């Protein structure tokens, strides 16, 4: 049972690392921005992009 828990933890860390590597790879890949967005959004454990609403609100406050 302990072995299963250790293996699950290792697989989770591996998945996070793999998602980060793929995220970096797709960020620099010459793909259309919409396709890149869909690929990056489908990655498990990937850092989610900032919501558009928050980005617009923060840029509006920065201008004021």
Short mmCIF file of N, CA and C in Angstrom, two decimals, residues 31-40:
data_model
loop_
_atom_site.label_atom_id
_atom_site.label_comp_id
_atom_site.label_asym_id
_atom_site.label_seq_id
_atom_site.Cartn_x
_atom_site.Cartn_y
_atom_site.Cartn_z
N UNK A 31 2.80 28.05 -33.95
CA UNK A 31 1.42 27.63 -34.14
C UNK A 31 0.52 28.85 -34.09
N UNK A 32 -0.65 28.77 -34.72
CA UNK A 32 -1.62 29.87 -34.56
C UNK A 32 -1.99 30.03 -33.09
N UNK A 33 -2.23 31.25 -32.69
CA UNK A 33 -2.46 31.53 -31.26
C UNK A 33 -3.68 30.78 -30.72
N UNK A 34 -4.72 30.62 -31.52
CA UNK A 34 -5.91 29.90 -31.04
C UNK A 34 -5.59 28.42 -30.79
N UNK A 35 -4.83 27.81 -31.69
CA UNK A 35 -4.45 26.42 -31.51
C UNK A 35 -3.54 26.26 -30.30
N UNK A 36 -2.59 27.18 -30.14
CA UNK A 36 -1.69 27.15 -28.99
C UNK A 36 -2.48 27.27 -27.69
N UNK A 37 -3.47 28.16 -27.66
CA UNK A 37 -4.31 28.34 -26.48
C UNK A 37 -5.05 27.06 -26.13
N UNK A 38 -5.63 26.41 -27.14
CA UNK A 38 -6.39 25.17 -26.89
C UNK A 38 -5.48 24.05 -26.40
N UNK A 39 -4.29 23.94 -26.97
CA UNK A 39 -3.35 22.90 -26.54
C UNK A 39 -2.90 23.15 -25.11
N UNK A 40 -2.51 24.38 -24.81
CA UNK A 40 -2.03 24.69 -23.47
C UNK A 40 -3.13 24.55 -22.43
#
